[in-house]
């Protein structure tokens, strides 16, 4: 009885658009009648409504994944041309209107080549037409609109945004990205309340630097797990001297891991250092890079084990788009005891005192010598 009542209500809510208003868009459905936006918090669908109406349906008769819920129904948008029926599904397996979440694992490639377990989550589903016809037969075509978004769960972090690609109807996968939700920031304090401002003269060696990689507006299904963080002299991580702050199962003895894989932010700290090859420079400059995994909250623990291969050097960036090759702000440190052409004031005073003493001594010696010579001549003249 409840199902029949729901169907009656759906048919009773007619579309705000008439077929005559569709003009040339009143036609049979095509494979490109759906657009999919794989966003960082939602998957958004836009289905051209005129072909749907031409087939005998309206937006209220488009049902995602057999979920008859008001929260999952389409909304008509006539502000665009051609008009569309819009759906929006949260990236959360408990409220994604029946979307199917599948996580796949494979050996890493490109910049992640030394990791044996790189994960991708695929979120997919289908929007079907509901035929209200009663009886034995119908003349309405059944409509099916498939959508699929694949999100990699491993990133090389910085502050660059990435444009999200779109998808089309049928079983054609498209890629989304969570990269735009991730940021890296440096702080002065362990409470992460004072952003670090690095002066043009650099910071003192051994100054503690607190790093946070954080996800904002990311679905609660994932936490942030740092796989590797390292420093390089060049802004881009390839073709540069590097120093590992930590890799799986190995952490530099002066690096302190504070939070990793337990929430939507990861934190660690390390003392400021300099690269030896910059020893003749007054200021040493370098950049941080973090390879970051988004792990399902229920499986983060398995990625904290030492079963994965650790990386020993940065690979080339083949297989990773330029948008993923991103860095922290530059870090500049002052070299201690750097050579300078100016002497300290105290040293200048010492040198001046020493010079004056030598001059007085020479003058006194000259005076004594002259007195002795004069005395000798005076004695001879008297004789």
Coordinates of N, CA, C and O in Angstrom, one line a residue, residues 112 151-157 176-179 182 290-294 324 326:
X112 N 54.8 6.8 -7.4 CA 54.5 5.9 -6.4 C 55.0 4.5 -6.6 O 54.5 3.5 -6.1
X151 N 38.4 7.6 -7.7 CA 39.3 8.5 -6.9 C 40.5 7.8 -6.4 O 40.5 6.9 -5.7
X152 N 41.7 8.3 -6.9 CA 42.9 7.7 -6.3 C 43.1 8.1 -4.9 O 42.6 9.2 -4.5
X153 N 43.6 7.3 -4.1 CA 43.8 7.6 -2.6 C 45.2 7.9 -2.2 O 45.6 7.8 -1.0
X154 N 46.0 8.2 -3.2 CA 47.4 8.5 -2.9 C 47.8 9.8 -3.6 O 47.5 9.9 -4.8
X155 N 48.4 10.8 -2.9 CA 48.7 12.1 -3.6 C 50.1 12.6 -3.1 O 50.6 12.3 -2.0
X156 N 50.7 13.4 -4.0 CA 51.9 14.1 -3.7 C 51.4 15.6 -3.4 O 50.9 16.2 -4.3
X157 N 51.5 16.0 -2.2 CA 50.8 17.2 -1.7 C 51.5 18.5 -1.9 O 52.7 18.7 -1.8
X176 N 38.0 11.3 -10.6 CA 37.8 12.5 -9.7 C 39.1 12.6 -8.9 O 40.0 11.8 -9.1
X177 N 39.1 13.6 -8.1 CA 40.3 13.8 -7.2 C 40.0 14.5 -5.9 O 39.1 15.3 -5.9
X178 N 40.6 14.1 -4.9 CA 40.5 14.8 -3.6 C 41.6 15.7 -3.3 O 41.8 16.3 -2.2
X179 N 42.5 16.0 -4.4 CA 43.7 16.8 -4.1 C 43.3 18.2 -3.7 O 44.1 18.8 -2.9
X182 N 43.3 19.0 0.1 CA 44.5 18.8 0.9 C 45.4 20.0 0.9 O 45.6 20.6 -0.2
X290 N 55.2 15.7 0.6 CA 54.6 14.6 1.3 C 53.8 13.8 0.4 O 52.9 14.3 -0.3
X291 N 54.1 12.5 0.3 CA 53.2 11.5 -0.4 C 52.1 11.1 0.6 O 52.4 10.5 1.7
X292 N 50.9 11.4 0.3 CA 49.8 11.3 1.2 C 48.7 10.3 0.7 O 48.3 10.3 -0.4
X293 N 48.3 9.4 1.6 CA 47.3 8.4 1.3 C 46.0 8.8 2.1 O 46.0 9.3 3.2
X294 N 44.9 8.7 1.3 CA 43.6 8.8 2.0 C 43.1 7.4 2.2 O 42.8 6.6 1.3
X324 N 49.7 17.3 -9.6 CA 50.0 16.6 -8.4 C 51.4 16.9 -7.9 O 51.7 16.6 -6.8
X326 N 53.6 19.1 -6.3 CA 53.3 20.3 -5.6 C 54.2 20.3 -4.3 O 54.6 19.3 -3.8

